[in-house]
mmCIF file of C-alpha atoms in Angstrom:
data_model
loop_
_atom_site.group_PDB
_atom_site.id
_atom_site.type_symbol
_atom_site.label_atom_id
_atom_site.label_comp_id
_atom_site.label_asym_id
_atom_site.label_seq_id
_atom_site.Cartn_x
_atom_site.Cartn_y
_atom_site.Cartn_z
ATOM 1 C CA UNK A 1 -21.257 -31.202 9.741
ATOM 2 C CA UNK A 2 -18.033 -30.668 11.220
ATOM 3 C CA UNK A 3 -15.717 -28.574 9.829
ATOM 4 C CA UNK A 4 -12.116 -28.780 11.288
ATOM 5 C CA UNK A 5 -8.738 -27.353 10.372
ATOM 6 C CA UNK A 6 -5.875 -29.378 9.637
ATOM 7 C CA UNK A 7 -2.434 -28.795 12.307
ATOM 8 C CA UNK A 8 -0.101 -29.901 9.325
ATOM 9 C CA UNK A 9 -0.807 -27.631 6.856
ATOM 10 C CA UNK A 10 -1.686 -24.728 9.241
ATOM 11 C CA UNK A 11 2.200 -25.368 10.488
ATOM 12 C CA UNK A 12 3.519 -25.451 6.478
ATOM 13 C CA UNK A 13 1.465 -22.101 5.429
ATOM 14 C CA UNK A 14 3.540 -20.495 9.084
ATOM 15 C CA UNK A 15 7.175 -22.123 8.395
ATOM 16 C CA UNK A 16 6.954 -21.107 4.910
ATOM 17 C CA UNK A 17 6.347 -17.471 5.177
ATOM 18 C CA UNK A 18 8.868 -16.658 7.800
ATOM 19 C CA UNK A 19 11.660 -18.627 5.239
ATOM 20 C CA UNK A 20 11.378 -15.303 3.467
ATOM 21 C CA UNK A 21 13.512 -13.367 5.855
ATOM 22 C CA UNK A 22 15.971 -10.631 4.997
ATOM 23 C CA UNK A 23 17.753 -11.970 7.801
ATOM 24 C CA UNK A 24 17.957 -15.657 8.469
ATOM 25 C CA UNK A 25 18.877 -17.436 11.668
ATOM 26 C CA UNK A 26 17.686 -13.903 13.783
ATOM 27 C CA UNK A 27 14.120 -14.141 12.940
ATOM 28 C CA UNK A 28 11.971 -12.450 10.681
ATOM 29 C CA UNK A 29 12.613 -8.867 9.133
ATOM 30 C CA UNK A 30 9.656 -9.040 5.902
ATOM 31 C CA UNK A 31 9.170 -4.942 4.791
ATOM 32 C CA UNK A 32 6.372 -3.379 2.518
ATOM 33 C CA UNK A 33 7.591 -3.668 -0.804
ATOM 34 C CA UNK A 34 10.973 -5.697 -0.567
ATOM 35 C CA UNK A 35 12.020 -9.062 -2.381
ATOM 36 C CA UNK A 36 10.890 -10.432 1.135
ATOM 37 C CA UNK A 37 7.286 -9.056 1.162
ATOM 38 C CA UNK A 38 7.074 -9.731 -3.285
ATOM 39 C CA UNK A 39 8.256 -13.582 -2.465
ATOM 40 C CA UNK A 40 5.076 -14.208 0.470
ATOM 41 C CA UNK A 41 2.916 -12.497 -2.081
ATOM 42 C CA UNK A 42 3.664 -15.088 -4.337
ATOM 43 C CA UNK A 43 3.210 -17.857 -1.902
ATOM 44 C CA UNK A 44 0.057 -16.813 -0.604
ATOM 45 C CA UNK A 45 -1.666 -16.322 -3.975
ATOM 46 C CA UNK A 46 -0.606 -19.854 -4.812
ATOM 47 C CA UNK A 47 -2.328 -21.122 -1.920
ATOM 48 C CA UNK A 48 -5.414 -18.611 -3.010
ATOM 49 C CA UNK A 49 -5.227 -19.794 -6.150
ATOM 50 C CA UNK A 50 -5.342 -24.213 -5.639
ATOM 51 C CA UNK A 51 -8.790 -22.892 -2.969
ATOM 52 C CA UNK A 52 -10.326 -21.475 -6.400
ATOM 53 C CA UNK A 53 -10.256 -17.919 -5.003
ATOM 54 C CA UNK A 54 -10.980 -14.509 -6.959
ATOM 55 C CA UNK A 55 -7.229 -12.661 -6.372
ATOM 56 C CA UNK A 56 -6.541 -9.484 -6.641
ATOM 57 C CA UNK A 57 -4.274 -6.454 -5.391
ATOM 58 C CA UNK A 58 -5.622 -3.334 -4.228
ATOM 59 C CA UNK A 59 -4.152 0.239 -4.877
ATOM 60 C CA UNK A 60 -2.609 -0.042 -1.369
ATOM 61 C CA UNK A 61 -0.875 -3.551 -1.769
ATOM 62 C CA UNK A 62 -3.469 -5.751 0.373
ATOM 63 C CA UNK A 63 -3.700 -9.368 -1.229
ATOM 64 C CA UNK A 64 -7.351 -10.116 -1.717
ATOM 65 C CA UNK A 65 -8.939 -13.293 -2.700
ATOM 66 C CA UNK A 66 -12.931 -14.176 -2.812
ATOM 67 C CA UNK A 67 -15.002 -16.577 -3.015
ATOM 68 C CA UNK A 68 -18.781 -15.748 -4.113
ATOM 69 C CA UNK A 69 -21.777 -16.330 -1.659
ATOM 70 C CA UNK A 70 -25.578 -17.329 -3.070
ATOM 71 C CA UNK A 71 -26.607 -13.642 -2.482
ATOM 72 C CA UNK A 72 -25.369 -11.358 -5.823
ATOM 73 C CA UNK A 73 -23.619 -8.468 -4.473
ATOM 74 C CA UNK A 74 -24.150 -8.611 -0.862
ATOM 75 C CA UNK A 75 -21.709 -7.879 1.658
ATOM 76 C CA UNK A 76 -18.348 -10.039 2.127
ATOM 77 C CA UNK A 77 -17.755 -11.448 5.927
ATOM 78 C CA UNK A 78 -13.991 -10.830 5.757
ATOM 79 C CA UNK A 79 -10.582 -12.938 7.406
ATOM 80 C CA UNK A 80 -7.259 -12.143 7.540
ATOM 81 C CA UNK A 81 -4.101 -9.969 9.260
ATOM 82 C CA UNK A 82 -0.759 -9.187 8.169
ATOM 83 C CA UNK A 83 2.317 -10.406 6.780
ATOM 84 C CA UNK A 84 4.914 -7.842 7.072
ATOM 85 C CA UNK A 85 7.094 -7.705 10.483
ATOM 86 C CA UNK A 86 9.105 -6.058 12.958
ATOM 87 C CA UNK A 87 13.040 -6.367 12.504
ATOM 88 C CA UNK A 88 13.898 -9.334 13.974
ATOM 89 C CA UNK A 89 10.600 -10.573 15.153
ATOM 90 C CA UNK A 90 9.108 -14.096 14.854
ATOM 91 C CA UNK A 91 6.768 -15.860 13.040
ATOM 92 C CA UNK A 92 3.287 -15.635 14.072
ATOM 93 C CA UNK A 93 2.219 -12.732 14.731
ATOM 94 C CA UNK A 94 0.384 -11.719 11.181
ATOM 95 C CA UNK A 95 0.624 -14.517 9.625
ATOM 96 C CA UNK A 96 -1.223 -16.732 12.387
ATOM 97 C CA UNK A 97 -4.380 -14.619 11.113
ATOM 98 C CA UNK A 98 -3.108 -15.193 6.957
ATOM 99 C CA UNK A 99 -2.644 -18.946 7.341
ATOM 100 C CA UNK A 100 -6.130 -18.948 9.221
ATOM 101 C CA UNK A 101 -7.563 -17.335 6.246
ATOM 102 C CA UNK A 102 -5.368 -19.224 3.436
ATOM 103 C CA UNK A 103 -6.949 -23.150 5.601
ATOM 104 C CA UNK A 104 -10.905 -21.584 6.162
ATOM 105 C CA UNK A 105 -10.680 -21.093 2.487
ATOM 106 C CA UNK A 106 -9.141 -24.579 1.886
ATOM 107 C CA UNK A 107 -12.020 -25.987 3.726
ATOM 108 C CA UNK A 108 -14.482 -24.507 2.164
ATOM 109 C CA UNK A 109 -13.285 -25.832 -1.205
ATOM 110 C CA UNK A 110 -12.904 -28.922 -0.198
ATOM 111 C CA UNK A 111 -16.519 -29.215 1.307
ATOM 112 C CA UNK A 112 -17.857 -27.163 -1.774
ATOM 113 C CA UNK A 113 -19.956 -25.333 0.733
ATOM 114 C CA UNK A 114 -22.100 -21.788 -0.920
ATOM 115 C CA UNK A 115 -23.034 -19.555 1.709
ATOM 116 C CA UNK A 116 -25.252 -17.088 1.060
ATOM 117 C CA UNK A 117 -22.726 -14.532 1.778
ATOM 118 C CA UNK A 118 -19.603 -14.033 0.096
ATOM 119 C CA UNK A 119 -15.865 -15.134 1.285
ATOM 120 C CA UNK A 120 -12.724 -12.171 1.165
ATOM 121 C CA UNK A 121 -9.884 -13.645 2.745
ATOM 122 C CA UNK A 122 -6.900 -10.964 3.081
ATOM 123 C CA UNK A 123 -3.233 -10.343 3.490
ATOM 124 C CA UNK A 124 -2.407 -6.700 4.367
ATOM 125 C CA UNK A 125 1.143 -5.475 4.185
ATOM 126 C CA UNK A 126 2.581 -2.482 6.848
ATOM 127 C CA UNK A 127 0.392 -2.952 9.808
ATOM 128 C CA UNK A 128 3.670 -3.014 11.633
ATOM 129 C CA UNK A 129 5.167 0.204 10.699
ATOM 130 C CA UNK A 130 8.277 -1.597 10.072
ATOM 131 C CA UNK A 131 9.196 0.176 7.417
ATOM 132 C CA UNK A 132 7.996 3.500 6.669
ATOM 133 C CA UNK A 133 7.037 4.066 11.126
ATOM 134 C CA UNK A 134 3.290 4.556 10.250
ATOM 135 C CA UNK A 135 1.190 1.213 10.591
ATOM 136 C CA UNK A 136 -2.107 -0.211 10.030
ATOM 137 C CA UNK A 137 -1.573 0.650 6.448
ATOM 138 C CA UNK A 138 -3.600 -1.792 4.587
ATOM 139 C CA UNK A 139 -6.958 -1.044 6.514
ATOM 140 C CA UNK A 140 -6.066 2.335 6.683
ATOM 141 C CA UNK A 141 -6.619 2.912 3.368
ATOM 142 C CA UNK A 142 -9.567 0.252 3.377
ATOM 143 C CA UNK A 143 -11.190 3.441 5.095
ATOM 144 C CA UNK A 144 -9.851 6.078 3.233
ATOM 145 C CA UNK A 145 -7.376 7.649 5.897
ATOM 146 C CA UNK A 146 -4.032 6.843 3.910
ATOM 147 C CA UNK A 147 -3.132 10.431 2.878
ATOM 148 C CA UNK A 148 -0.597 11.793 -0.501
ATOM 149 C CA UNK A 149 0.500 13.548 2.246
ATOM 150 C CA UNK A 150 1.695 10.668 3.793
ATOM 151 C CA UNK A 151 2.595 9.092 0.803
ATOM 152 C CA UNK A 152 5.624 11.484 0.029
ATOM 153 C CA UNK A 153 6.432 12.498 3.671
ATOM 154 C CA UNK A 154 7.251 9.102 5.529
ATOM 155 C CA UNK A 155 10.343 7.282 4.778
ATOM 156 C CA UNK A 156 12.341 4.270 5.610
ATOM 157 C CA UNK A 157 15.744 4.375 6.853
ATOM 158 C CA UNK A 158 17.487 5.128 3.321
ATOM 159 C CA UNK A 159 15.437 8.138 2.342
ATOM 160 C CA UNK A 160 12.584 5.939 0.672
ATOM 161 C CA UNK A 161 9.459 7.637 0.704
ATOM 162 C CA UNK A 162 6.033 5.244 0.513
ATOM 163 C CA UNK A 163 5.464 6.446 -2.866
ATOM 164 C CA UNK A 164 9.000 5.480 -4.330
ATOM 165 C CA UNK A 165 8.531 2.362 -2.628
ATOM 166 C CA UNK A 166 5.161 1.407 -4.122
ATOM 167 C CA UNK A 167 6.114 2.372 -7.241
ATOM 168 C CA UNK A 168 8.986 0.942 -7.801
ATOM 169 C CA UNK A 169 7.228 -2.736 -6.573
ATOM 170 C CA UNK A 170 5.113 -2.058 -9.165
ATOM 171 C CA UNK A 171 2.163 -0.287 -7.490
ATOM 172 C CA UNK A 172 1.082 3.683 -8.402
ATOM 173 C CA UNK A 173 0.777 5.756 -5.007
ATOM 174 C CA UNK A 174 -2.229 7.841 -7.585
ATOM 175 C CA UNK A 175 -4.130 5.423 -7.087
ATOM 176 C CA UNK A 176 -4.100 4.706 -3.493
ATOM 177 C CA UNK A 177 -7.690 6.646 -2.829
ATOM 178 C CA UNK A 178 -8.815 3.682 -4.852
ATOM 179 C CA UNK A 179 -8.425 0.644 -2.350
ATOM 180 C CA UNK A 180 -11.239 2.092 -0.634
ATOM 181 C CA UNK A 181 -14.801 -0.047 0.821
ATOM 182 C CA UNK A 182 -18.030 1.375 1.655
ATOM 183 C CA UNK A 183 -19.214 0.252 5.107
ATOM 184 C CA UNK A 184 -21.737 -1.707 3.091
ATOM 185 C CA UNK A 185 -19.483 -3.373 1.265
ATOM 186 C CA UNK A 186 -18.469 -5.861 4.581
ATOM 187 C CA UNK A 187 -21.134 -7.188 6.607
ATOM 188 C CA UNK A 188 -17.832 -8.526 9.296
ATOM 189 C CA UNK A 189 -14.542 -8.588 9.620
ATOM 190 C CA UNK A 190 -12.471 -11.122 11.545
ATOM 191 C CA UNK A 191 -9.072 -11.286 12.485
ATOM 192 C CA UNK A 192 -6.821 -14.453 14.566
ATOM 193 C CA UNK A 193 -3.930 -13.180 16.148
ATOM 194 C CA UNK A 194 -1.359 -13.874 19.274
ATOM 195 C CA UNK A 195 -1.932 -12.813 21.713
ATOM 196 C CA UNK A 196 1.618 -11.720 22.519
ATOM 197 C CA UNK A 197 1.335 -11.377 25.886
ATOM 198 C CA UNK A 198 1.281 -13.839 28.959
ATOM 199 C CA UNK A 199 -2.695 -14.000 29.877
ATOM 200 C CA UNK A 200 -4.113 -16.607 28.633
ATOM 201 C CA UNK A 201 -1.044 -19.356 28.338
ATOM 202 C CA UNK A 202 -0.696 -18.503 32.880
ATOM 203 C CA UNK A 203 -4.740 -19.073 32.787
ATOM 204 C CA UNK A 204 -4.438 -21.883 31.144
ATOM 205 C CA UNK A 205 -6.993 -20.512 28.635
ATOM 206 C CA UNK A 206 -7.281 -21.548 24.613
ATOM 207 C CA UNK A 207 -8.784 -18.337 22.882
ATOM 208 C CA UNK A 208 -8.838 -14.170 23.548
ATOM 209 C CA UNK A 209 -12.011 -12.448 23.016
ATOM 210 C CA UNK A 210 -11.125 -8.864 22.615
ATOM 211 C CA UNK A 211 -13.685 -6.371 23.660
ATOM 212 C CA UNK A 212 -11.314 -3.126 23.688
ATOM 213 C CA UNK A 213 -8.177 -2.583 21.562
ATOM 214 C CA UNK A 214 -5.789 0.215 22.683
ATOM 215 C CA UNK A 215 -5.695 3.505 21.084
ATOM 216 C CA UNK A 216 -2.027 5.095 19.754
ATOM 217 C CA UNK A 217 -0.108 8.262 19.073
ATOM 218 C CA UNK A 218 3.266 8.199 17.259
ATOM 219 C CA UNK A 219 5.618 10.762 16.971
ATOM 220 C CA UNK A 220 8.992 11.563 14.861
ATOM 221 C CA UNK A 221 10.813 13.664 16.798
ATOM 222 C CA UNK A 222 14.492 15.581 15.203
ATOM 223 C CA UNK A 223 16.331 17.364 17.821
ATOM 224 C CA UNK A 224 19.347 19.708 15.674
ATOM 225 C CA UNK A 225 22.408 20.800 17.324
ATOM 226 C CA UNK A 226 25.805 21.028 15.639
ATOM 227 C CA UNK A 227 28.580 18.614 15.768
ATOM 228 C CA UNK A 228 32.123 19.380 16.456
ATOM 229 C CA UNK A 229 35.425 17.847 17.829
ATOM 230 C CA UNK A 230 34.589 15.589 21.384
ATOM 231 C CA UNK A 231 37.929 16.445 22.302
ATOM 232 C CA UNK A 232 37.917 20.042 21.906
ATOM 233 C CA UNK A 233 34.944 21.306 22.459
ATOM 234 C CA UNK A 234 34.403 22.323 25.816
ATOM 235 C CA UNK A 235 31.803 21.083 27.860
ATOM 236 C CA UNK A 236 29.970 24.339 28.295
ATOM 237 C CA UNK A 237 29.860 25.405 24.267
ATOM 238 C CA UNK A 238 28.434 21.981 22.997
ATOM 239 C CA UNK A 239 25.067 21.928 21.183
ATOM 240 C CA UNK A 240 24.716 18.387 21.801
ATOM 241 C CA UNK A 241 21.379 17.001 20.492
ATOM 242 C CA UNK A 242 21.976 13.677 22.141
ATOM 243 C CA UNK A 243 21.713 15.002 25.634
ATOM 244 C CA UNK A 244 18.312 17.076 24.463
ATOM 245 C CA UNK A 245 16.792 13.930 23.824
ATOM 246 C CA UNK A 246 17.904 12.193 26.549
ATOM 247 C CA UNK A 247 16.138 14.585 28.748
ATOM 248 C CA UNK A 248 13.017 13.793 25.767
ATOM 249 C CA UNK A 249 13.403 10.294 26.057
ATOM 250 C CA UNK A 250 13.362 10.025 30.104
ATOM 251 C CA UNK A 251 10.367 12.732 30.458
ATOM 252 C CA UNK A 252 8.416 9.969 27.756
ATOM 253 C CA UNK A 253 9.390 7.064 30.560
ATOM 254 C CA UNK A 254 8.110 9.205 33.425
ATOM 255 C CA UNK A 255 5.103 10.427 31.909
ATOM 256 C CA UNK A 256 4.250 6.798 30.675
ATOM 257 C CA UNK A 257 4.336 5.710 34.132
ATOM 258 C CA UNK A 258 2.844 8.286 36.267
ATOM 259 C CA UNK A 259 -0.690 7.315 34.144
ATOM 260 C CA UNK A 260 -0.506 4.162 35.632
ATOM 261 C CA UNK A 261 -1.956 0.756 35.120
ATOM 262 C CA UNK A 262 -3.578 0.947 31.139
ATOM 263 C CA UNK A 263 -1.137 3.259 29.845
ATOM 264 C CA UNK A 264 2.256 2.418 28.295
ATOM 265 C CA UNK A 265 4.608 4.705 26.455
ATOM 266 C CA UNK A 266 7.966 4.234 24.704
ATOM 267 C CA UNK A 267 10.811 5.444 22.892
ATOM 268 C CA UNK A 268 11.784 2.391 20.448
ATOM 269 C CA UNK A 269 13.998 3.507 17.443
ATOM 270 C CA UNK A 270 16.552 6.412 17.779
ATOM 271 C CA UNK A 271 19.336 7.443 15.558
ATOM 272 C CA UNK A 272 22.200 9.809 15.629
ATOM 273 C CA UNK A 273 24.243 11.737 13.816
ATOM 274 C CA UNK A 274 26.841 11.353 12.687
ATOM 275 C CA UNK A 275 27.386 8.291 14.922
ATOM 276 C CA UNK A 276 30.770 8.563 15.559
ATOM 277 C CA UNK A 277 32.684 7.938 19.356
ATOM 278 C CA UNK A 278 34.702 10.961 18.700
ATOM 279 C CA UNK A 279 31.959 13.406 16.865
ATOM 280 C CA UNK A 280 29.993 15.283 19.718
ATOM 281 C CA UNK A 281 26.021 13.802 18.273
ATOM 282 C CA UNK A 282 24.763 17.238 16.057
ATOM 283 C CA UNK A 283 22.096 15.249 14.977
ATOM 284 C CA UNK A 284 19.344 12.661 16.632
ATOM 285 C CA UNK A 285 15.812 11.551 15.462
ATOM 286 C CA UNK A 286 13.663 9.318 17.517
ATOM 287 C CA UNK A 287 10.234 7.841 17.673
ATOM 288 C CA UNK A 288 7.303 7.727 20.071
ATOM 289 C CA UNK A 289 4.712 5.714 20.793
ATOM 290 C CA UNK A 290 1.777 5.982 23.328
ATOM 291 C CA UNK A 291 -0.875 3.820 24.228
ATOM 292 C CA UNK A 292 -3.643 4.018 26.679
ATOM 293 C CA UNK A 293 -7.394 2.279 26.488
ATOM 294 C CA UNK A 294 -8.210 5.859 27.476
ATOM 295 C CA UNK A 295 -8.244 8.351 24.598
ATOM 296 C CA UNK A 296 -7.965 11.348 27.824
ATOM 297 C CA UNK A 297 -4.659 9.629 28.675
ATOM 298 C CA UNK A 298 -2.934 9.655 24.976
ATOM 299 C CA UNK A 299 -4.092 13.444 24.555
ATOM 300 C CA UNK A 300 -2.910 14.700 28.282
ATOM 301 C CA UNK A 301 0.693 12.371 26.947
ATOM 302 C CA UNK A 302 0.774 13.827 23.865
ATOM 303 C CA UNK A 303 0.293 17.588 25.354
ATOM 304 C CA UNK A 304 2.956 17.662 27.362
ATOM 305 C CA UNK A 305 4.838 15.512 24.930
ATOM 306 C CA UNK A 306 4.930 18.435 22.813
ATOM 307 C CA UNK A 307 5.608 21.359 25.255
ATOM 308 C CA UNK A 308 8.691 19.239 26.679
ATOM 309 C CA UNK A 309 9.836 19.038 22.794
ATOM 310 C CA UNK A 310 9.359 23.057 22.458
ATOM 311 C CA UNK A 311 10.859 23.633 26.149
ATOM 312 C CA UNK A 312 13.943 22.112 24.742
ATOM 313 C CA UNK A 313 15.460 25.334 22.500
ATOM 314 C CA UNK A 314 14.669 27.471 25.747
ATOM 315 C CA UNK A 315 16.687 24.585 28.331
ATOM 316 C CA UNK A 316 20.001 23.466 25.286
ATOM 317 C CA UNK A 317 21.503 26.133 24.000
ATOM 318 C CA UNK A 318 22.170 26.319 20.137
ATOM 319 C CA UNK A 319 18.543 23.596 20.090
ATOM 320 C CA UNK A 320 16.217 23.321 17.602
ATOM 321 C CA UNK A 321 13.227 20.958 17.093
ATOM 322 C CA UNK A 322 10.706 19.056 15.255
ATOM 323 C CA UNK A 323 8.249 17.133 15.997
ATOM 324 C CA UNK A 324 5.885 15.214 13.567
ATOM 325 C CA UNK A 325 2.185 13.321 13.996
ATOM 326 C CA UNK A 326 2.895 9.682 12.687
ATOM 327 C CA UNK A 327 -0.191 8.096 13.381
ATOM 328 C CA UNK A 328 -3.378 8.529 16.246
ATOM 329 C CA UNK A 329 -5.523 6.103 16.548
ATOM 330 C CA UNK A 330 -8.570 5.935 19.288
ATOM 331 C CA UNK A 331 -9.256 2.817 21.890
ATOM 332 C CA UNK A 332 -11.841 1.005 19.626
ATOM 333 C CA UNK A 333 -14.113 -1.168 21.314
ATOM 334 C CA UNK A 334 -15.584 -4.063 19.062
ATOM 335 C CA UNK A 335 -18.494 -5.920 18.276
ATOM 336 C CA UNK A 336 -20.692 -6.772 20.596
ATOM 337 C CA UNK A 337 -22.591 -9.202 18.070
ATOM 338 C CA UNK A 338 -19.736 -10.461 16.724
ATOM 339 C CA UNK A 339 -17.747 -10.951 20.567
ATOM 340 C CA UNK A 340 -21.986 -12.269 21.326
ATOM 341 C CA UNK A 341 -20.982 -15.564 18.504
ATOM 342 C CA UNK A 342 -17.256 -16.011 19.421
ATOM 343 C CA UNK A 343 -18.862 -17.110 23.173
ATOM 344 C CA UNK A 344 -21.731 -19.132 22.046
ATOM 345 C CA UNK A 345 -19.562 -21.008 19.104
ATOM 346 C CA UNK A 346 -16.646 -21.355 22.160
ATOM 347 C CA UNK A 347 -18.896 -23.132 24.347
ATOM 348 C CA UNK A 348 -20.780 -25.296 21.545
ATOM 349 C CA UNK A 349 -17.079 -26.891 20.848
ATOM 350 C CA UNK A 350 -15.797 -27.100 24.519
ATOM 351 C CA UNK A 351 -13.271 -24.106 24.006
ATOM 352 C CA UNK A 352 -12.092 -21.999 27.046
ATOM 353 C CA UNK A 353 -12.210 -18.320 25.930
ATOM 354 C CA UNK A 354 -12.974 -14.967 28.622
ATOM 355 C CA UNK A 355 -12.288 -11.292 27.413
ATOM 356 C CA UNK A 356 -9.767 -9.246 27.565
ATOM 357 C CA UNK A 357 -8.383 -6.177 25.953
ATOM 358 C CA UNK A 358 -6.007 -5.438 23.095
ATOM 359 C CA UNK A 359 -2.858 -3.302 24.630
ATOM 360 C CA UNK A 360 -1.384 -3.800 20.751
ATOM 361 C CA UNK A 361 -2.503 -2.424 17.920
ATOM 362 C CA UNK A 362 -4.218 -3.957 15.702
ATOM 363 C CA UNK A 363 -5.781 -4.251 11.819
ATOM 364 C CA UNK A 364 -9.045 -4.870 13.407
ATOM 365 C CA UNK A 365 -9.158 -1.791 15.538
ATOM 366 C CA UNK A 366 -8.537 0.193 11.813
ATOM 367 C CA UNK A 367 -11.790 -1.579 10.566
ATOM 368 C CA UNK A 368 -14.170 -1.034 13.651
ATOM 369 C CA UNK A 369 -14.732 2.041 11.817
ATOM 370 C CA UNK A 370 -16.157 0.306 8.917
ATOM 371 C CA UNK A 371 -18.186 -2.897 10.135
ATOM 372 C CA UNK A 372 -18.497 -5.616 13.097
ATOM 373 C CA UNK A 373 -15.253 -7.105 14.253
ATOM 374 C CA UNK A 374 -14.190 -10.133 15.987
ATOM 375 C CA UNK A 375 -10.576 -10.439 17.096
ATOM 376 C CA UNK A 376 -9.275 -13.695 18.474
ATOM 377 C CA UNK A 377 -6.199 -14.165 20.195
ATOM 378 C CA UNK A 378 -4.233 -17.665 20.920
ATOM 379 C CA UNK A 379 -1.855 -17.962 23.621
ATOM 380 C CA UNK A 380 2.003 -16.864 23.141
ATOM 381 C CA UNK A 381 4.439 -19.378 24.805
ATOM 382 C CA UNK A 382 6.016 -17.178 27.878
ATOM 383 C CA UNK A 383 3.932 -14.175 26.200
ATOM 384 C CA UNK A 384 7.445 -13.340 24.221
ATOM 385 C CA UNK A 385 6.309 -10.935 20.633
ATOM 386 C CA UNK A 386 8.424 -8.983 18.811
ATOM 387 C CA UNK A 387 10.958 -11.464 18.937
ATOM 388 C CA UNK A 388 13.045 -13.961 17.109
ATOM 389 C CA UNK A 389 12.095 -16.701 20.084
ATOM 390 C CA UNK A 390 7.529 -15.798 19.198
ATOM 391 C CA UNK A 391 6.098 -19.175 19.635
ATOM 392 C CA UNK A 392 2.652 -20.251 19.689
ATOM 393 C CA UNK A 393 1.717 -24.412 19.254
ATOM 394 C CA UNK A 394 -0.005 -25.213 16.754
ATOM 395 C CA UNK A 395 -2.330 -27.022 18.296
ATOM 396 C CA UNK A 396 -3.442 -22.912 19.922
ATOM 397 C CA UNK A 397 -3.295 -22.027 16.821
ATOM 398 C CA UNK A 398 -5.887 -24.574 15.351
ATOM 399 C CA UNK A 399 -8.429 -24.460 18.077
ATOM 400 C CA UNK A 400 -8.130 -20.879 17.264
ATOM 401 C CA UNK A 401 -8.864 -21.558 14.118
ATOM 402 C CA UNK A 402 -11.620 -24.209 14.482
ATOM 403 C CA UNK A 403 -13.358 -21.264 16.839
ATOM 404 C CA UNK A 404 -12.875 -18.565 13.806
ATOM 405 C CA UNK A 405 -14.104 -20.318 11.115
ATOM 406 C CA UNK A 406 -17.476 -22.104 12.806
ATOM 407 C CA UNK A 407 -18.481 -17.873 13.677
ATOM 408 C CA UNK A 408 -17.339 -16.681 9.906
ATOM 409 C CA UNK A 409 -19.500 -19.594 8.555
ATOM 410 C CA UNK A 410 -22.747 -18.511 11.380
ATOM 411 C CA UNK A 411 -22.257 -15.007 9.533
ATOM 412 C CA UNK A 412 -21.716 -16.073 6.001
ATOM 413 C CA UNK A 413 -25.259 -18.266 6.294
ATOM 414 C CA UNK A 414 -23.721 -21.404 7.572
ATOM 415 C CA UNK A 415 -24.488 -23.118 10.792
ATOM 416 C CA UNK A 416 -21.928 -25.668 11.850
ATOM 417 C CA UNK A 417 -24.273 -28.719 14.161
ATOM 418 C CA UNK A 418 -22.091 -30.919 16.306
#
């Protein structure tokens, strides 16, 4: 049996989802629980319906399309990724994996395939944390790792917390616990994703098969000073929150660089109040993102960061600080069993592959706490991602989907031959 994905359908899905953006002409900006989210959600559900999937949404907002197998009550083979984006991002980060699931569902439906194990095709939200700051929301909810405190405390730039946004969108935050999945419900989880780096393209390799995913610590830091007139307040009488913040930004860069290869540290978001050229900054809030393949390195940098922040009031007069943990995920080793299947299937169909580690966080790393996980990378042109220029050739995406299809069918009880 030879089953192949359709390039034109893949392109149609990617382009359709890219149109649901709040920044037309400036990349894809699609945040969770927004109009753009709803439009993308409706499109995804229409495609699932056309493939005769049983559709539901869990309490976190993840879309789930189910196709039953022969075994009643058997654990599912789950395929999916996320469909939210960063601000002014690209069309492929997340949607590539969602579209992979949609395309595989079409192939199963068109060929009337019956598998031993059921399939679930999932489209998750707030993986990026683009709106509220703490990412991997849909997958964390499946593991019971989203607390009511998080829903109340995390807010977007307009001061709206997650609970309010969910409620206004039609989800009840009080039900978040019902998104939890038991380990015996899921046989395996597969995610296809763009590499977001230059390795595969440079080596002319079709796919990357991920062995490990970096750990992540994310923090929010608030520094309070005093807003004063920029022209009449002497330099030695200022409590400038931005000057104190700048010291931490420099320290984070130093700590990340000092740690060496495999570790990065970033300040990617910074807000200043009152945000006026003629006023001494009275308040600064900024993010810190620390990533490494070594858990001990993440802990070391996070500890040094906390000390540096708490030392600020002793270095700068009139300054007070607050540092809040947003997200902490350990480095993750993915399933050796699934990796072996992916390697075997890539050889069987002439797809070139190499083992890789991921420097970006993915829902797959969270799902690895629940089940066997396989993560497939497809090449990114010039290694670009999180920008409008993000691009993966559709033929390369199609190749990745074909491999995912074969491996998933093997897990679900159908063995595809040439």
